[in-house]
Tab-separated table of C-alpha atoms and ligand atoms in Angstrom:
chain	number	residue	atom	x	y	z
A	13	MET	CA	-3.687	-8.760	-10.722
A	14	ILE	CA	-6.888	-6.959	-9.968
A	15	HIS	CA	-9.813	-6.925	-12.328
A	16	ILE	CA	-12.666	-4.881	-11.534
A	17	SER	CA	-15.813	-4.735	-13.894
A	18	ASN	CA	-18.959	-2.800	-13.812
A	19	LEU	CA	-18.700	-1.927	-10.096
A	20	HIS	CA	-21.190	-0.006	-8.417
A	21	LYS	CA	-21.343	1.014	-4.664
A	22	SER	CA	-24.058	2.807	-2.786
A	23	TYR	CA	-24.450	3.935	0.738
A	24	GLU	CA	-27.735	4.286	2.366
A	25	THR	CA	-28.133	6.926	5.005
A	26	GLY	CA	-31.536	7.118	6.601
A	27	GLU	CA	-33.881	6.818	3.762
A	28	THR	CA	-31.762	7.871	0.883
A	29	THR	CA	-29.457	5.932	-1.062
A	30	ARG	CA	-26.469	7.271	-2.683
A	31	GLU	CA	-24.343	5.849	-5.441
A	32	VAL	CA	-20.727	6.742	-4.702
A	33	LEU	CA	-19.235	4.375	-7.453
A	34	THR	CA	-20.763	4.103	-10.876
A	35	SER	CA	-19.819	1.491	-13.691
A	36	VAL	CA	-16.294	1.293	-12.583
A	37	ASP	CA	-14.192	-0.881	-14.752
A	38	LEU	CA	-10.361	-1.349	-13.956
A	39	GLU	CA	-7.711	-3.635	-14.681
A	40	ILE	CA	-4.563	-3.444	-12.833
A	41	GLU	CA	-1.834	-6.113	-13.876
A	42	GLU	CA	1.089	-7.389	-11.757
A	43	GLY	CA	3.954	-4.975	-11.369
A	44	GLU	CA	2.000	-1.840	-12.126
A	45	PHE	CA	2.387	1.564	-10.267
A	46	VAL	CA	-0.906	3.175	-10.369
A	47	ALA	CA	-2.082	6.454	-8.798
A	48	ILE	CA	-5.846	7.153	-8.184
A	49	VAL	CA	-6.673	10.747	-8.020
A	50	GLY	CA	-9.861	12.671	-7.473
A	51	THR	CA	-11.313	15.319	-5.358
A	52	SER	CA	-12.594	14.868	-1.932
A	53	GLY	CA	-15.519	12.460	-1.732
A	54	SER	CA	-14.937	11.232	-5.409
A	55	GLY	CA	-14.661	7.532	-4.099
A	56	LYS	CA	-11.027	6.809	-3.983
A	57	THR	CA	-11.028	5.309	-0.498
A	58	THR	CA	-14.194	3.385	-1.143
A	59	LEU	CA	-12.607	1.922	-4.374
A	60	LEU	CA	-9.405	0.977	-2.511
A	61	ASN	CA	-11.259	-0.668	0.193
A	62	ILE	CA	-13.259	-2.649	-2.123
A	63	MET	CA	-10.250	-3.826	-4.207
A	64	GLY	CA	-8.537	-4.886	-0.987
A	65	GLY	CA	-11.338	-6.996	0.135
A	66	LEU	CA	-12.024	-4.706	3.257
A	67	ASP	CA	-15.541	-3.812	1.925
A	68	ARG	CA	-17.585	-6.430	0.013
A	69	ASP	CA	-20.801	-4.748	-0.068
A	70	TYR	CA	-21.114	-3.814	-3.749
A	71	ASP	CA	-22.359	-4.859	-7.112
A	72	GLY	CA	-20.253	-5.957	-9.859
A	73	ARG	CA	-17.151	-8.158	-10.069
A	74	VAL	CA	-13.925	-7.766	-8.289
A	75	VAL	CA	-11.288	-10.424	-9.169
A	76	VAL	CA	-7.923	-10.653	-7.482
A	77	ASP	CA	-5.436	-13.236	-8.796
A	78	ASP	CA	-8.245	-15.098	-10.472
A	79	CYS	CA	-10.466	-15.246	-7.306
A	80	ASP	CA	-13.676	-13.597	-7.288
A	81	LEU	CA	-13.920	-11.833	-3.960
A	82	ALA	CA	-17.638	-12.471	-3.637
A	83	GLU	CA	-16.854	-16.154	-3.430
A	84	PHE	CA	-15.047	-16.035	-0.161
A	85	ASP	CA	-16.380	-16.234	3.354
A	86	GLU	CA	-14.982	-14.159	6.142
A	87	SER	CA	-12.071	-16.240	7.038
A	88	GLY	CA	-11.267	-16.882	3.375
A	89	ILE	CA	-11.292	-13.124	2.664
A	90	ALA	CA	-8.985	-12.395	5.729
A	91	GLU	CA	-6.541	-15.003	4.565
A	92	LEU	CA	-6.492	-13.819	1.029
A	93	ARG	CA	-6.142	-10.179	2.226
A	94	ASN	CA	-3.165	-11.269	4.534
A	95	GLU	CA	-1.350	-13.109	1.762
A	96	THR	CA	-2.081	-10.635	-1.135
A	97	PHE	CA	-2.278	-7.030	0.234
A	98	GLY	CA	-0.258	-4.734	2.551
A	99	PHE	CA	-2.164	-1.520	3.568
A	100	VAL	CA	-0.513	1.861	4.213
A	101	PHE	CA	-2.881	4.674	5.449
A	102	GLN	CA	-2.429	8.453	5.828
A	103	GLN	CA	-2.465	8.215	9.723
A	104	PHE	CA	0.254	5.478	10.000
A	105	ASN	CA	-1.771	3.481	12.587
A	106	LEU	CA	1.358	2.640	14.738
A	107	LEU	CA	1.281	1.806	18.323
A	108	ASP	CA	3.376	4.053	20.518
A	109	HIS	CA	3.728	1.614	23.539
A	110	LEU	CA	5.607	-0.750	21.291
A	111	THR	CA	8.945	-0.454	19.516
A	112	VAL	CA	9.445	0.327	15.845
A	113	ARG	CA	10.705	-3.361	15.393
A	114	GLU	CA	7.494	-4.778	17.187
A	115	ASN	CA	5.219	-2.560	15.179
A	116	VAL	CA	6.578	-4.069	11.967
A	117	ALA	CA	6.338	-7.584	13.539
A	118	LEU	CA	2.699	-7.245	14.024
A	119	PRO	CA	0.786	-9.399	13.970
A	120	GLY	CA	2.631	-12.319	12.943
A	121	PHE	CA	5.772	-12.196	14.803
A	122	PHE	CA	4.842	-10.806	17.990
A	123	THR	CA	4.757	-13.474	20.863
A	124	GLU	CA	8.172	-14.520	22.277
A	125	ARG	CA	7.666	-17.962	20.662
A	126	ASP	CA	7.157	-16.404	17.344
A	127	ARG	CA	10.198	-14.195	17.819
A	128	GLN	CA	12.278	-17.329	18.422
A	129	ARG	CA	10.983	-19.437	15.599
A	130	GLU	CA	13.432	-19.909	12.841
A	131	LEU	CA	12.706	-17.798	9.742
A	132	PRO	CA	12.245	-19.711	6.407
A	133	ASP	CA	15.035	-18.893	3.929
A	134	ASP	CA	13.057	-16.596	1.829
A	135	GLU	CA	11.487	-14.684	4.775
A	136	ILE	CA	12.486	-11.290	5.492
A	137	SER	CA	12.848	-10.336	9.100
A	138	PRO	CA	11.398	-7.065	10.595
A	139	GLU	CA	14.930	-5.755	11.201
A	140	GLU	CA	15.838	-6.379	7.451
A	141	LEU	CA	12.758	-4.590	6.277
A	142	LEU	CA	13.451	-1.578	8.604
A	143	HIS	CA	17.062	-1.327	7.264
A	144	ARG	CA	15.577	-1.435	3.844
A	145	VAL	CA	13.454	1.638	4.537
A	146	GLY	CA	16.454	3.227	5.976
A	147	LEU	CA	15.461	2.807	9.767
A	148	GLY	CA	18.113	0.355	10.843
A	149	ASP	CA	19.093	2.540	13.672
A	150	TYR	CA	15.611	3.046	15.033
A	151	LEU	CA	14.673	-0.486	16.037
A	152	GLU	CA	14.056	-0.185	19.714
A	153	GLN	CA	12.485	3.293	19.839
A	154	SER	CA	8.950	4.165	20.079
A	155	PRO	CA	7.260	5.454	16.972
A	156	SER	CA	6.337	8.577	19.034
A	157	THR	CA	10.014	9.682	18.764
A	158	LEU	CA	10.051	9.596	14.918
A	159	SER	CA	9.236	12.266	12.409
A	160	GLY	CA	6.233	11.833	10.132
A	161	GLY	CA	8.281	10.487	7.176
A	162	GLU	CA	10.043	7.976	9.493
A	163	ARG	CA	6.684	6.783	11.000
A	164	GLN	CA	5.326	6.383	7.449
A	165	ARG	CA	8.313	4.217	6.564
A	166	VAL	CA	7.785	2.054	9.680
A	167	ALA	CA	4.031	1.794	8.358
A	168	ILE	CA	5.456	0.746	4.931
A	169	ALA	CA	7.885	-1.740	6.510
A	170	ARG	CA	4.976	-3.225	8.335
A	171	ALA	CA	2.885	-3.595	5.306
A	172	LEU	CA	5.719	-5.214	3.499
A	173	TYR	CA	6.280	-7.860	6.279
A	174	GLY	CA	3.535	-10.140	5.036
A	175	ARG	CA	5.191	-10.168	1.503
A	176	PRO	CA	2.225	-8.754	-0.027
A	177	SER	CA	2.133	-8.678	-4.026
A	178	ASN	CA	0.079	-5.653	-3.795
A	179	LEU	CA	0.570	-2.430	-1.668
A	180	LEU	CA	-2.517	-0.408	-1.259
A	181	CYS	CA	-1.991	3.037	0.019
A	182	ASP	CA	-4.614	5.581	0.925
A	183	GLU	CA	-3.068	9.090	1.035
A	184	PRO	CA	0.262	7.807	2.262
A	185	THR	CA	1.732	11.296	1.965
A	186	GLY	CA	-1.231	13.169	3.112
A	187	SER	CA	0.242	14.235	6.493
A	188	LEU	CA	3.790	14.780	5.164
A	189	ASP	CA	5.453	17.898	3.837
A	190	HIS	CA	6.136	17.984	0.255
A	191	GLY	CA	9.657	16.946	0.198
A	192	THR	CA	9.052	13.936	2.605
A	193	GLY	CA	5.874	12.933	0.491
A	194	LEU	CA	8.161	12.738	-2.564
A	195	GLN	CA	10.752	10.727	-0.730
A	196	ILE	CA	7.946	8.265	0.324
A	197	MET	CA	7.090	8.009	-3.477
A	198	GLU	CA	10.676	7.456	-4.281
A	199	LEU	CA	10.663	4.510	-1.992
A	200	PHE	CA	7.673	3.089	-3.790
A	201	GLN	CA	9.114	3.509	-7.153
A	202	GLN	CA	12.137	1.585	-5.813
A	203	LEU	CA	9.973	-1.187	-4.424
A	204	ASN	CA	8.024	-1.474	-7.551
A	205	ARG	CA	11.012	-1.457	-9.836
A	206	GLU	CA	13.265	-3.719	-7.721
A	207	GLN	CA	10.735	-6.123	-6.165
A	208	SER	CA	7.906	-5.841	-8.667
A	209	ILE	CA	5.333	-4.994	-6.113
A	210	THR	CA	2.172	-3.682	-7.484
A	211	LEU	CA	1.500	-0.367	-6.109
A	212	ILE	CA	-1.716	1.467	-5.982
A	213	VAL	CA	-1.725	4.890	-4.321
A	214	VAL	CA	-4.682	6.945	-3.647
A	215	THR	CA	-3.928	10.661	-3.584
A	216	HIS	CA	-5.534	14.025	-4.102
A	217	GLU	CA	-1.997	15.600	-4.687
A	218	GLU	CA	-0.990	15.999	-8.347
A	219	HIS	CA	2.773	16.075	-7.740
A	220	ILE	CA	2.519	12.813	-5.864
A	221	ALA	CA	0.362	11.212	-8.657
A	222	ARG	CA	3.081	12.158	-11.306
A	223	MET	CA	5.597	9.712	-9.566
A	224	ALA	CA	3.475	6.785	-10.663
A	225	ARG	CA	3.455	5.198	-14.094
A	226	ARG	CA	-0.392	5.220	-14.560
A	227	ILE	CA	-2.928	7.751	-13.311
A	228	VAL	CA	-6.561	6.910	-13.059
A	229	ARG	CA	-8.793	9.835	-12.370
A	230	LEU	CA	-12.107	9.630	-10.482
A	231	GLU	CA	-14.914	12.140	-10.549
A	232	GLU	CA	-18.144	11.555	-8.544
A	233	GLY	CA	-17.619	7.858	-8.613
A	234	ARG	CA	-16.685	7.399	-12.296
A	235	ILE	CA	-13.367	6.924	-13.942
A	236	VAL	CA	-12.983	9.931	-16.179
A	237	ALA	CA	-9.403	9.313	-17.264
A	238	ASP	CA	-6.968	6.428	-17.111
A	239	GLU	CA	-3.559	7.189	-18.714
A	240	PRO	CA	-0.119	6.048	-18.629
A	241	ASN	CA	2.420	8.521	-17.070
A	242	ASP	CA	6.239	9.164	-17.437
A	243	PRO	CA	7.208	9.652	-13.999
A	244	VAL	CA	9.917	11.587	-12.465
A	245	GLU	CA	12.514	8.854	-11.072
A	246	PRO	CA	15.557	9.627	-9.241
A	247	GLU	CA	18.552	7.704	-10.607
A	248	ALA	CA	19.342	6.041	-7.396
A	249	SER	CA	17.652	6.591	-4.022
A	250	SER	CA	19.597	6.115	-0.875
A	251	LEU	CA	16.477	5.379	1.091
A	252	VAL	CA	16.296	1.743	0.414
A	253	ALA	CA	19.271	-0.429	0.725
A	254	THR	CA	19.237	-3.661	-0.997
A	255	ALA	CA	19.184	-6.703	1.128
A	256	GLY	CA	22.810	-7.881	1.953
A	257	ASP	CA	24.414	-5.387	-0.295
A	258	ALA	CA	27.830	-4.068	0.786
A	259	PRO	CA	28.452	-0.354	0.164
A	260	ASP	CA	30.773	-1.414	-2.849
A	261	ALA	CA	28.495	-3.967	-4.261
A	262	GLU	CA	26.988	-1.178	-6.368
A	263	GLU	CA	26.107	-2.206	-10.043
A	264	GLU	CA	28.953	-2.137	-12.233
A	265	THR	CA	29.687	0.856	-14.560
A	266	THR	CA	30.811	0.162	-17.943
B	1603	LIG	N1	-19.750	4.785	5.649
B	1603	LIG	C1	-20.274	5.698	4.778
B	1603	LIG	N2	-21.638	6.079	4.769
B	1603	LIG	C2	-22.178	6.771	3.973
B	1603	LIG	N3	-21.468	7.463	3.022
B	1603	LIG	C3	-20.170	7.266	3.017
B	1603	LIG	C4	-19.508	6.347	3.819
B	1603	LIG	N4	-18.249	6.328	3.420
B	1603	LIG	C5	-18.023	7.255	2.482
B	1603	LIG	N5	-19.276	7.747	2.212
B	1603	LIG	C6	-19.473	8.716	1.032
B	1603	LIG	O1	-19.055	8.404	-0.284
B	1603	LIG	C7	-18.398	9.167	-0.941
B	1603	LIG	C8	-17.032	8.818	-1.272
B	1603	LIG	O2	-16.277	8.588	-0.083
B	1603	LIG	P1	-14.731	8.258	-0.193
B	1603	LIG	O3	-14.243	8.238	1.280
B	1603	LIG	O4	-14.567	7.172	-0.936
B	1603	LIG	O5	-14.031	9.613	-0.922
B	1603	LIG	P2	-12.588	9.955	-1.114
B	1603	LIG	O6	-12.360	10.297	-2.562
B	1603	LIG	O7	-11.671	8.850	-0.519
B	1603	LIG	O8	-12.529	11.382	-0.545
B	1603	LIG	P3	-11.300	12.080	0.486
B	1603	LIG	O9	-10.236	12.573	-0.480
B	1603	LIG	O10	-11.755	13.130	1.155
B	1603	LIG	O11	-10.685	10.916	1.358
B	1603	LIG	C9	-18.448	10.531	-0.075
B	1603	LIG	O12	-19.517	11.366	-0.572
B	1603	LIG	C10	-18.655	10.044	1.494
B	1603	LIG	O13	-19.511	10.992	2.047
B	1604	LIG	MG1	-10.252	9.098	1.199
């Protein structure tokens, strides 16, 4: 869970100080699916970076899984980030000189020695994750040969590789067309439903936000609305195959 109380954030540029987040209170419990919306400059990215421990220059309290982020040193916060958060950004941030599989395996599974180590029983391999996001046939290709939606799915598989309990996504559909953006959100809905991953998705697109179960609205650094939402959910998405499921192992119909 993420509990933020009385958060203030200012940037100093030259001689002026500008407050970009003001008195933000926000509680996100495990398993929620939250969209954070607001116009450009309203503070969405700033808020996401603070809750993910990427930016710790703020006033107020940010508590993640009972740990106050202010109490960690740099290596402690890096460890918490790796264990707790997966990040997905608008621009994918994939490395084209590596294969799709290697991109997912970054950083933990990259050396030859790592590749040969035995996976613990509950560890999901990069290959498995790529199958789950529907990219099992693309393992050895370069991301440069994939479409935008496919690249974003590689980025999502990579973010999931550390088995994060929270996936923080900053405009994950921002560079995708309408339909592909909705498909990515359906994938998020499925991950949220089936694996109880907490999802926090920053977007300025209303149709994307309406796929979440809660919508938090920021205006000029303040939360002006925070409401449950009844999302549009497809009955069954073909985007994600559940691990080990044979095609005929579908849920029983009564
Ligand atoms: N490093 C920085 N230095 C100074 N000001 C900054 C910095 N980063 C962001 N800001 C300012 O803080 C405000 C909030 O920025 P933020 O990136 O959080 O907005 P956003 O809601 O994510 O916008 P967008 O939808 O355009 O991505 C903006 O006015 C921005 O100019
Ligand atoms: Mg932003």
